[in-house]
Amino acid sequence: MWLKEGFASFMEYMFVGANYPEFKIWLHFVNDEVAEGFALDALKSSHPIEVEIDNPNELDEIYDSITYAKSNSVNRMLCNYLGEDVFQKGLRIYLNRFKYGNAVTEDLWNAHSEASGQVSNIWLAQF
């Protein structure tokens, strides 16, 4: 779930950052997403962004601000670590490979590893 929701939200920032640099969207990102993610993650009710669910009724329990804020932060860190060009190349590989099917987080890590030539899924699994 975090893949879908996290990327949709993160791409909003990417679009504004690329097309309207005068908005300084990445400064807002720190205040709006990173700070919120830290605050929410400090709560006892926090949860990982990747959660296994057993039935569809459990979706409501993990479809929250924590998922968005933490997912955005992970995507931003990954983009900064790999570089924007490699990050986007990894996304293209991932989207083309799974455009008609389902994917799991490891599939994204593998696509970024392929794009970068690095084994990025080792440290990314910690998220």
mmCIF file of N, CA and C in Angstrom:
data_model
loop_
_atom_site.group_PDB
_atom_site.id
_atom_site.type_symbol
_atom_site.label_atom_id
_atom_site.label_comp_id
_atom_site.label_asym_id
_atom_site.label_seq_id
_atom_site.Cartn_x
_atom_site.Cartn_y
_atom_site.Cartn_z
ATOM 1 N N MET A 1 0.812 -1.188 0.000
ATOM 2 C CA MET A 1 0.000 0.000 0.000
ATOM 3 C C MET A 1 0.867 1.268 0.000
ATOM 4 N N TRP A 2 1.954 1.241 0.755
ATOM 5 C CA TRP A 2 2.775 2.443 0.830
ATOM 6 C C TRP A 2 3.370 2.786 -0.523
ATOM 7 N N LEU A 3 3.580 1.791 -1.356
ATOM 8 C CA LEU A 3 4.130 2.067 -2.682
ATOM 9 C C LEU A 3 3.189 2.953 -3.479
ATOM 10 N N LYS A 4 1.929 2.592 -3.495
ATOM 11 C CA LYS A 4 0.939 3.345 -4.276
ATOM 12 C C LYS A 4 0.721 4.736 -3.682
ATOM 13 N N GLU A 5 0.393 4.779 -2.419
ATOM 14 C CA GLU A 5 0.068 6.059 -1.784
ATOM 15 C C GLU A 5 1.303 6.941 -1.623
ATOM 16 N N GLY A 6 2.402 6.330 -1.235
ATOM 17 C CA GLY A 6 3.624 7.104 -1.036
ATOM 18 C C GLY A 6 4.128 7.742 -2.310
ATOM 19 N N PHE A 7 4.076 6.995 -3.411
ATOM 20 C CA PHE A 7 4.561 7.554 -4.671
ATOM 21 C C PHE A 7 3.616 8.596 -5.234
ATOM 22 N N ALA A 8 2.337 8.397 -5.086
ATOM 23 C CA ALA A 8 1.387 9.401 -5.581
ATOM 24 C C ALA A 8 1.632 10.733 -4.879
ATOM 25 N N SER A 9 1.793 10.679 -3.588
ATOM 26 C CA SER A 9 2.022 11.895 -2.815
ATOM 27 C C SER A 9 3.402 12.498 -3.105
ATOM 28 N N PHE A 10 4.427 11.660 -3.191
ATOM 29 C CA PHE A 10 5.781 12.149 -3.448
ATOM 30 C C PHE A 10 5.890 12.779 -4.832
ATOM 31 N N MET A 11 5.205 12.228 -5.804
ATOM 32 C CA MET A 11 5.264 12.768 -7.169
ATOM 33 C C MET A 11 4.668 14.169 -7.251
ATOM 34 N N GLU A 12 3.752 14.488 -6.350
ATOM 35 C CA GLU A 12 3.241 15.863 -6.293
ATOM 36 C C GLU A 12 4.399 16.821 -6.013
ATOM 37 N N TYR A 13 5.222 16.473 -5.049
ATOM 38 C CA TYR A 13 6.383 17.304 -4.718
ATOM 39 C C TYR A 13 7.379 17.349 -5.872
ATOM 40 N N MET A 14 7.634 16.194 -6.484
ATOM 41 C CA MET A 14 8.577 16.143 -7.610
ATOM 42 C C MET A 14 8.111 17.054 -8.745
ATOM 43 N N PHE A 15 6.814 17.009 -9.053
ATOM 44 C CA PHE A 15 6.271 17.826 -10.141
ATOM 45 C C PHE A 15 6.442 19.311 -9.837
ATOM 46 N N VAL A 16 6.028 19.716 -8.652
ATOM 47 C CA VAL A 16 6.128 21.136 -8.295
ATOM 48 C C VAL A 16 7.589 21.567 -8.253
ATOM 49 N N GLY A 17 8.459 20.732 -7.681
ATOM 50 C CA GLY A 17 9.879 21.067 -7.615
ATOM 51 C C GLY A 17 10.505 21.248 -8.984
ATOM 52 N N ALA A 18 10.106 20.417 -9.940
ATOM 53 C CA ALA A 18 10.676 20.486 -11.291
ATOM 54 C C ALA A 18 10.096 21.623 -12.116
ATOM 55 N N ASN A 19 8.831 21.940 -11.911
ATOM 56 C CA ASN A 19 8.154 22.914 -12.766
ATOM 57 C C ASN A 19 7.988 24.301 -12.154
ATOM 58 N N TYR A 20 8.069 24.389 -10.842
ATOM 59 C CA TYR A 20 7.900 25.674 -10.161
ATOM 60 C C TYR A 20 8.963 25.835 -9.069
ATOM 61 N N PRO A 21 10.228 25.934 -9.451
ATOM 62 C CA PRO A 21 11.295 26.006 -8.440
ATOM 63 C C PRO A 21 11.154 27.207 -7.505
ATOM 64 N N GLU A 22 10.493 28.249 -7.978
ATOM 65 C CA GLU A 22 10.322 29.435 -7.134
ATOM 66 C C GLU A 22 9.465 29.149 -5.898
ATOM 67 N N PHE A 23 8.704 28.056 -5.910
ATOM 68 C CA PHE A 23 7.879 27.691 -4.749
ATOM 69 C C PHE A 23 8.706 27.075 -3.626
ATOM 70 N N LYS A 24 9.946 26.675 -3.929
ATOM 71 C CA LYS A 24 10.832 26.067 -2.929
ATOM 72 C C LYS A 24 10.108 24.951 -2.160
ATOM 73 N N ILE A 25 9.518 24.047 -2.934
ATOM 74 C CA ILE A 25 8.666 23.007 -2.371
ATOM 75 C C ILE A 25 9.410 22.081 -1.415
ATOM 76 N N TRP A 26 10.713 21.901 -1.629
ATOM 77 C CA TRP A 26 11.443 20.976 -0.753
ATOM 78 C C TRP A 26 11.621 21.543 0.646
ATOM 79 N N LEU A 27 11.560 22.864 0.804
ATOM 80 C CA LEU A 27 11.541 23.441 2.150
ATOM 81 C C LEU A 27 10.220 23.114 2.828
ATOM 82 N N HIS A 28 9.139 23.180 2.074
ATOM 83 C CA HIS A 28 7.825 22.812 2.613
ATOM 84 C C HIS A 28 7.784 21.324 2.943
ATOM 85 N N PHE A 29 8.454 20.535 2.134
ATOM 86 C CA PHE A 29 8.489 19.089 2.353
ATOM 87 C C PHE A 29 9.026 18.773 3.747
ATOM 88 N N VAL A 30 10.098 19.440 4.131
ATOM 89 C CA VAL A 30 10.687 19.191 5.451
ATOM 90 C C VAL A 30 9.679 19.515 6.546
ATOM 91 N N ASN A 31 9.016 20.654 6.433
ATOM 92 C CA ASN A 31 8.041 21.047 7.451
ATOM 93 C C ASN A 31 6.782 20.187 7.420
ATOM 94 N N ASP A 32 6.305 19.905 6.226
ATOM 95 C CA ASP A 32 5.021 19.220 6.099
ATOM 96 C C ASP A 32 5.120 17.707 6.244
ATOM 97 N N GLU A 33 6.149 17.106 5.724
ATOM 98 C CA GLU A 33 6.233 15.646 5.686
ATOM 99 C C GLU A 33 7.226 15.072 6.697
ATOM 100 N N VAL A 34 8.448 15.554 6.672
ATOM 101 C CA VAL A 34 9.465 14.982 7.553
ATOM 102 C C VAL A 34 9.122 15.245 9.015
ATOM 103 N N ALA A 35 8.818 16.490 9.352
ATOM 104 C CA ALA A 35 8.491 16.819 10.742
ATOM 105 C C ALA A 35 7.248 16.060 11.202
ATOM 106 N N GLU A 36 6.239 15.997 10.340
ATOM 107 C CA GLU A 36 5.026 15.256 10.702
ATOM 108 C C GLU A 36 5.332 13.767 10.861
ATOM 109 N N GLY A 37 6.138 13.238 9.967
ATOM 110 C CA GLY A 37 6.507 11.826 10.061
ATOM 111 C C GLY A 37 7.217 11.505 11.364
ATOM 112 N N PHE A 38 8.154 12.368 11.773
ATOM 113 C CA PHE A 38 8.851 12.154 13.043
ATOM 114 C C PHE A 38 7.880 12.222 14.216
ATOM 115 N N ALA A 39 7.005 13.217 14.197
ATOM 116 C CA ALA A 39 6.049 13.371 15.294
ATOM 117 C C ALA A 39 5.117 12.162 15.389
ATOM 118 N N LEU A 40 4.603 11.722 14.257
ATOM 119 C CA LEU A 40 3.693 10.575 14.262
ATOM 120 C C LEU A 40 4.418 9.279 14.602
ATOM 121 N N ASP A 41 5.646 9.161 14.157
ATOM 122 C CA ASP A 41 6.401 7.939 14.414
ATOM 123 C C ASP A 41 6.778 7.805 15.885
ATOM 124 N N ALA A 42 6.777 8.910 16.618
ATOM 125 C CA ALA A 42 7.105 8.874 18.041
ATOM 126 C C ALA A 42 5.935 8.385 18.893
ATOM 127 N N LEU A 43 4.749 8.323 18.304
ATOM 128 C CA LEU A 43 3.567 7.890 19.055
ATOM 129 C C LEU A 43 3.570 6.380 19.271
ATOM 130 N N LYS A 44 2.948 5.948 20.355
ATOM 131 C CA LYS A 44 2.828 4.512 20.615
ATOM 132 C C LYS A 44 1.988 3.822 19.547
ATOM 133 N N SER A 45 1.125 4.561 18.897
ATOM 134 C CA SER A 45 0.241 3.991 17.875
ATOM 135 C C SER A 45 0.901 3.909 16.498
ATOM 136 N N SER A 46 2.167 4.302 16.399
ATOM 137 C CA SER A 46 2.862 4.272 15.115
ATOM 138 C C SER A 46 2.999 2.843 14.607
ATOM 139 N N HIS A 47 3.251 2.734 13.309
ATOM 140 C CA HIS A 47 3.418 1.422 12.686
ATOM 141 C C HIS A 47 4.372 1.551 11.508
ATOM 142 N N PRO A 48 4.953 0.446 11.072
ATOM 143 C CA PRO A 48 5.819 0.497 9.887
ATOM 144 C C PRO A 48 5.004 0.871 8.650
ATOM 145 N N ILE A 49 5.676 1.346 7.612
ATOM 146 C CA ILE A 49 4.937 1.675 6.390
ATOM 147 C C ILE A 49 4.587 0.430 5.603
ATOM 148 N N GLU A 50 5.330 -0.627 5.802
ATOM 149 C CA GLU A 50 5.010 -1.885 5.129
ATOM 150 C C GLU A 50 4.405 -2.829 6.158
ATOM 151 N N VAL A 51 3.117 -3.083 6.002
ATOM 152 C CA VAL A 51 2.376 -3.893 6.960
ATOM 153 C C VAL A 51 1.629 -4.987 6.210
ATOM 154 N N GLU A 52 1.742 -6.202 6.693
ATOM 155 C CA GLU A 52 0.979 -7.302 6.098
ATOM 156 C C GLU A 52 -0.447 -7.239 6.634
ATOM 157 N N ILE A 53 -1.403 -7.425 5.751
ATOM 158 C CA ILE A 53 -2.802 -7.455 6.165
ATOM 159 C C ILE A 53 -3.396 -8.807 5.796
ATOM 160 N N ASP A 54 -4.362 -9.229 6.611
ATOM 161 C CA ASP A 54 -4.997 -10.520 6.385
ATOM 162 C C ASP A 54 -6.341 -10.407 5.691
ATOM 163 N N ASN A 55 -6.985 -9.251 5.834
ATOM 164 C CA ASN A 55 -8.254 -9.056 5.129
ATOM 165 C C ASN A 55 -8.437 -7.584 4.806
ATOM 166 N N PRO A 56 -9.291 -7.271 3.840
ATOM 167 C CA PRO A 56 -9.459 -5.883 3.382
ATOM 168 C C PRO A 56 -9.920 -4.916 4.468
ATOM 169 N N ASN A 57 -10.574 -5.401 5.500
ATOM 170 C CA ASN A 57 -11.036 -4.514 6.567
ATOM 171 C C ASN A 57 -9.880 -3.871 7.323
ATOM 172 N N GLU A 58 -8.714 -4.475 7.267
ATOM 173 C CA GLU A 58 -7.553 -3.936 7.965
ATOM 174 C C GLU A 58 -6.932 -2.745 7.243
ATOM 175 N N LEU A 59 -7.326 -2.513 6.005
ATOM 176 C CA LEU A 59 -6.766 -1.383 5.250
ATOM 177 C C LEU A 59 -7.008 -0.056 5.943
ATOM 178 N N ASP A 60 -8.194 0.127 6.524
ATOM 179 C CA ASP A 60 -8.510 1.387 7.195
ATOM 180 C C ASP A 60 -7.552 1.678 8.345
ATOM 181 N N GLU A 61 -7.024 0.628 8.954
ATOM 182 C CA GLU A 61 -6.138 0.809 10.103
ATOM 183 C C GLU A 61 -4.760 1.343 9.702
ATOM 184 N N ILE A 62 -4.328 1.068 8.480
ATOM 185 C CA ILE A 62 -2.987 1.515 8.073
ATOM 186 C C ILE A 62 -3.019 2.620 7.020
ATOM 187 N N TYR A 63 -4.188 3.029 6.614
ATOM 188 C CA TYR A 63 -4.369 4.062 5.600
ATOM 189 C C TYR A 63 -4.464 5.401 6.320
ATOM 190 N N ASP A 64 -3.322 5.929 6.776
ATOM 191 C CA ASP A 64 -3.343 7.101 7.637
ATOM 192 C C ASP A 64 -2.178 8.042 7.330
ATOM 193 N N SER A 65 -2.092 9.094 8.110
ATOM 194 C CA SER A 65 -1.041 10.099 7.911
ATOM 195 C C SER A 65 0.352 9.523 8.088
ATOM 196 N N ILE A 66 0.484 8.527 8.943
ATOM 197 C CA ILE A 66 1.792 7.906 9.151
ATOM 198 C C ILE A 66 2.299 7.320 7.838
ATOM 199 N N THR A 67 1.420 6.615 7.143
ATOM 200 C CA THR A 67 1.804 5.986 5.877
ATOM 201 C C THR A 67 2.285 7.027 4.877
ATOM 202 N N TYR A 68 1.553 8.127 4.744
ATOM 203 C CA TYR A 68 1.932 9.162 3.785
ATOM 204 C C TYR A 68 3.233 9.853 4.176
ATOM 205 N N ALA A 69 3.319 10.307 5.410
ATOM 206 C CA ALA A 69 4.488 11.086 5.835
ATOM 207 C C ALA A 69 5.761 10.246 5.797
ATOM 208 N N LYS A 70 5.697 9.033 6.327
ATOM 209 C CA LYS A 70 6.892 8.188 6.333
ATOM 210 C C LYS A 70 7.256 7.742 4.921
ATOM 211 N N SER A 71 6.259 7.431 4.110
ATOM 212 C CA SER A 71 6.527 7.012 2.728
ATOM 213 C C SER A 71 7.203 8.126 1.945
ATOM 214 N N ASN A 72 6.711 9.338 2.107
ATOM 215 C CA ASN A 72 7.325 10.477 1.424
ATOM 216 C C ASN A 72 8.782 10.647 1.840
ATOM 217 N N SER A 73 9.047 10.490 3.117
ATOM 218 C CA SER A 73 10.418 10.643 3.603
ATOM 219 C C SER A 73 11.331 9.557 3.050
ATOM 220 N N VAL A 74 10.855 8.321 3.005
ATOM 221 C CA VAL A 74 11.654 7.227 2.446
ATOM 222 C C VAL A 74 11.940 7.495 0.972
ATOM 223 N N ASN A 75 10.921 7.923 0.229
ATOM 224 C CA ASN A 75 11.118 8.217 -1.191
ATOM 225 C C ASN A 75 12.113 9.354 -1.393
ATOM 226 N N ARG A 76 12.033 10.375 -0.577
ATOM 227 C CA ARG A 76 12.957 11.507 -0.698
ATOM 228 C C ARG A 76 14.389 11.075 -0.378
ATOM 229 N N MET A 77 14.551 10.285 0.678
ATOM 230 C CA MET A 77 15.892 9.795 1.017
ATOM 231 C C MET A 77 16.454 8.932 -0.106
ATOM 232 N N LEU A 78 15.616 8.079 -0.656
ATOM 233 C CA LEU A 78 16.055 7.211 -1.742
ATOM 234 C C LEU A 78 16.445 8.031 -2.969
ATOM 235 N N CYS A 79 15.645 9.027 -3.291
ATOM 236 C CA CYS A 79 15.933 9.897 -4.434
ATOM 237 C C CYS A 79 17.252 10.641 -4.221
ATOM 238 N N ASN A 80 17.466 11.147 -3.029
ATOM 239 C CA ASN A 80 18.715 11.854 -2.738
ATOM 240 C C ASN A 80 19.909 10.913 -2.747
ATOM 241 N N TYR A 81 19.729 9.716 -2.246
ATOM 242 C CA TYR A 81 20.824 8.748 -2.193
ATOM 243 C C TYR A 81 21.240 8.299 -3.593
ATOM 244 N N LEU A 82 20.264 7.950 -4.408
ATOM 245 C CA LEU A 82 20.554 7.444 -5.749
ATOM 246 C C LEU A 82 20.846 8.553 -6.751
ATOM 247 N N GLY A 83 20.311 9.730 -6.508
ATOM 248 C CA GLY A 83 20.334 10.813 -7.486
ATOM 249 C C GLY A 83 19.032 10.768 -8.273
ATOM 250 N N GLU A 84 18.542 11.921 -8.654
ATOM 251 C CA GLU A 84 17.224 11.988 -9.291
ATOM 252 C C GLU A 84 17.151 11.190 -10.592
ATOM 253 N N ASP A 85 18.195 11.244 -11.407
ATOM 254 C CA ASP A 85 18.171 10.512 -12.683
ATOM 255 C C ASP A 85 18.091 9.001 -12.471
ATOM 256 N N VAL A 86 18.897 8.482 -11.559
ATOM 257 C CA VAL A 86 18.886 7.041 -11.286
ATOM 258 C C VAL A 86 17.572 6.647 -10.613
ATOM 259 N N PHE A 87 17.092 7.488 -9.706
ATOM 260 C CA PHE A 87 15.808 7.239 -9.041
ATOM 261 C C PHE A 87 14.696 7.114 -10.081
ATOM 262 N N GLN A 88 14.648 8.060 -11.016
ATOM 263 C CA GLN A 88 13.611 8.016 -12.052
ATOM 264 C C GLN A 88 13.803 6.830 -12.988
ATOM 265 N N LYS A 89 15.044 6.480 -13.283
ATOM 266 C CA LYS A 89 15.300 5.297 -14.108
ATOM 267 C C LYS A 89 14.783 4.041 -13.400
ATOM 268 N N GLY A 90 15.032 3.945 -12.109
ATOM 269 C CA GLY A 90 14.527 2.818 -11.330
ATOM 270 C C GLY A 90 13.011 2.761 -11.332
ATOM 271 N N LEU A 91 12.375 3.919 -11.223
ATOM 272 C CA LEU A 91 10.908 3.960 -11.273
ATOM 273 C C LEU A 91 10.387 3.513 -12.632
ATOM 274 N N ARG A 92 11.052 3.940 -13.700
ATOM 275 C CA ARG A 92 10.627 3.512 -15.039
ATOM 276 C C ARG A 92 10.737 1.997 -15.189
ATOM 277 N N ILE A 93 11.836 1.433 -14.720
ATOM 278 C CA ILE A 93 12.008 -0.023 -14.777
ATOM 279 C C ILE A 93 10.882 -0.700 -14.000
ATOM 280 N N TYR A 94 10.650 -0.223 -12.799
ATOM 281 C CA TYR A 94 9.619 -0.788 -11.922
ATOM 282 C C TYR A 94 8.228 -0.686 -12.551
ATOM 283 N N LEU A 95 7.875 0.498 -13.035
ATOM 284 C CA LEU A 95 6.538 0.702 -13.610
ATOM 285 C C LEU A 95 6.340 -0.102 -14.885
ATOM 286 N N ASN A 96 7.345 -0.158 -15.730
ATOM 287 C CA ASN A 96 7.226 -0.958 -16.955
ATOM 288 C C ASN A 96 7.107 -2.446 -16.649
ATOM 289 N N ARG A 97 7.836 -2.893 -15.678
ATOM 290 C CA ARG A 97 7.839 -4.312 -15.332
ATOM 291 C C ARG A 97 6.510 -4.750 -14.711
ATOM 292 N N PHE A 98 5.855 -3.866 -13.971
ATOM 293 C CA PHE A 98 4.650 -4.243 -13.234
ATOM 294 C C PHE A 98 3.409 -3.460 -13.653
ATOM 295 N N LYS A 99 3.413 -2.903 -14.852
ATOM 296 C CA LYS A 99 2.284 -2.076 -15.276
ATOM 297 C C LYS A 99 0.974 -2.843 -15.374
ATOM 298 N N TYR A 100 1.020 -4.136 -15.565
ATOM 299 C CA TYR A 100 -0.209 -4.928 -15.664
ATOM 300 C C TYR A 100 -0.316 -5.960 -14.550
ATOM 301 N N GLY A 101 0.417 -5.771 -13.484
ATOM 302 C CA GLY A 101 0.391 -6.765 -12.420
ATOM 303 C C GLY A 101 0.643 -6.152 -11.061
ATOM 304 N N ASN A 102 0.760 -7.001 -10.090
ATOM 305 C CA ASN A 102 1.008 -6.581 -8.717
ATOM 306 C C ASN A 102 2.497 -6.630 -8.420
ATOM 307 N N ALA A 103 2.897 -5.823 -7.472
ATOM 308 C CA ALA A 103 4.302 -5.771 -7.078
ATOM 309 C C ALA A 103 4.387 -5.691 -5.563
ATOM 310 N N VAL A 104 5.545 -6.020 -5.059
ATOM 311 C CA VAL A 104 5.832 -5.875 -3.635
ATOM 312 C C VAL A 104 7.036 -4.953 -3.494
ATOM 313 N N THR A 105 7.303 -4.538 -2.278
ATOM 314 C CA THR A 105 8.379 -3.588 -2.030
ATOM 315 C C THR A 105 9.717 -4.068 -2.587
ATOM 316 N N GLU A 106 10.010 -5.333 -2.427
ATOM 317 C CA GLU A 106 11.282 -5.862 -2.925
ATOM 318 C C GLU A 106 11.440 -5.648 -4.432
ATOM 319 N N ASP A 107 10.329 -5.646 -5.162
ATOM 320 C CA ASP A 107 10.394 -5.399 -6.603
ATOM 321 C C ASP A 107 10.895 -3.985 -6.894
ATOM 322 N N LEU A 108 10.482 -3.038 -6.077
ATOM 323 C CA LEU A 108 10.962 -1.664 -6.240
ATOM 324 C C LEU A 108 12.455 -1.584 -5.939
ATOM 325 N N TRP A 109 12.879 -2.219 -4.841
ATOM 326 C CA TRP A 109 14.300 -2.199 -4.490
ATOM 327 C C TRP A 109 15.132 -2.821 -5.604
ATOM 328 N N ASN A 110 14.627 -3.918 -6.169
ATOM 329 C CA ASN A 110 15.355 -4.580 -7.254
ATOM 330 C C ASN A 110 15.472 -3.679 -8.482
ATOM 331 N N ALA A 111 14.413 -2.946 -8.797
ATOM 332 C CA ALA A 111 14.449 -2.029 -9.942
ATOM 333 C C ALA A 111 15.470 -0.918 -9.711
ATOM 334 N N HIS A 112 15.515 -0.387 -8.491
ATOM 335 C CA HIS A 112 16.502 0.655 -8.184
ATOM 336 C C HIS A 112 17.917 0.086 -8.176
ATOM 337 N N SER A 113 18.064 -1.137 -7.722
ATOM 338 C CA SER A 113 19.382 -1.781 -7.770
ATOM 339 C C SER A 113 19.847 -1.940 -9.210
ATOM 340 N N GLU A 114 18.924 -2.353 -10.065
ATOM 341 C CA GLU A 114 19.243 -2.513 -11.488
ATOM 342 C C GLU A 114 19.621 -1.174 -12.117
ATOM 343 N N ALA A 115 18.871 -0.135 -11.779
ATOM 344 C CA ALA A 115 19.125 1.189 -12.355
ATOM 345 C C ALA A 115 20.452 1.770 -11.883
ATOM 346 N N SER A 116 20.802 1.505 -10.639
ATOM 347 C CA SER A 116 21.997 2.124 -10.063
ATOM 348 C C SER A 116 23.248 1.262 -10.172
ATOM 349 N N GLY A 117 23.061 -0.029 -10.376
ATOM 350 C CA GLY A 117 24.202 -0.928 -10.359
ATOM 351 C C GLY A 117 24.681 -1.229 -8.950
ATOM 352 N N GLN A 118 23.889 -0.816 -7.947
ATOM 353 C CA GLN A 118 24.212 -1.051 -6.539
ATOM 354 C C GLN A 118 23.194 -2.020 -5.951
ATOM 355 N N VAL A 119 23.572 -2.687 -4.890
ATOM 356 C CA VAL A 119 22.627 -3.559 -4.196
ATOM 357 C C VAL A 119 21.943 -2.711 -3.130
ATOM 358 N N SER A 120 20.950 -1.947 -3.539
ATOM 359 C CA SER A 120 20.294 -1.016 -2.620
ATOM 360 C C SER A 120 19.278 -1.692 -1.724
ATOM 361 N N ASN A 121 18.814 -2.887 -2.083
ATOM 362 C CA ASN A 121 17.767 -3.506 -1.278
ATOM 363 C C ASN A 121 18.264 -3.973 0.085
ATOM 364 N N ILE A 122 19.562 -4.074 0.285
ATOM 365 C CA ILE A 122 20.073 -4.522 1.580
ATOM 366 C C ILE A 122 19.768 -3.489 2.664
ATOM 367 N N TRP A 123 20.151 -2.236 2.449
ATOM 368 C CA TRP A 123 19.892 -1.243 3.484
ATOM 369 C C TRP A 123 18.468 -0.718 3.434
ATOM 370 N N LEU A 124 17.834 -0.769 2.270
ATOM 371 C CA LEU A 124 16.459 -0.291 2.168
ATOM 372 C C LEU A 124 15.477 -1.199 2.880
ATOM 373 N N ALA A 125 15.806 -2.457 3.069
ATOM 374 C CA ALA A 125 14.912 -3.384 3.758
ATOM 375 C C ALA A 125 14.659 -2.948 5.198
ATOM 376 N N GLN A 126 15.515 -2.106 5.733
ATOM 377 C CA GLN A 126 15.336 -1.627 7.098
ATOM 378 C C GLN A 126 14.135 -0.699 7.231
ATOM 379 N N PHE A 127 13.705 -0.102 6.120
ATOM 380 C CA PHE A 127 12.566 0.796 6.180
ATOM 381 C C PHE A 127 11.293 0.012 6.249
#
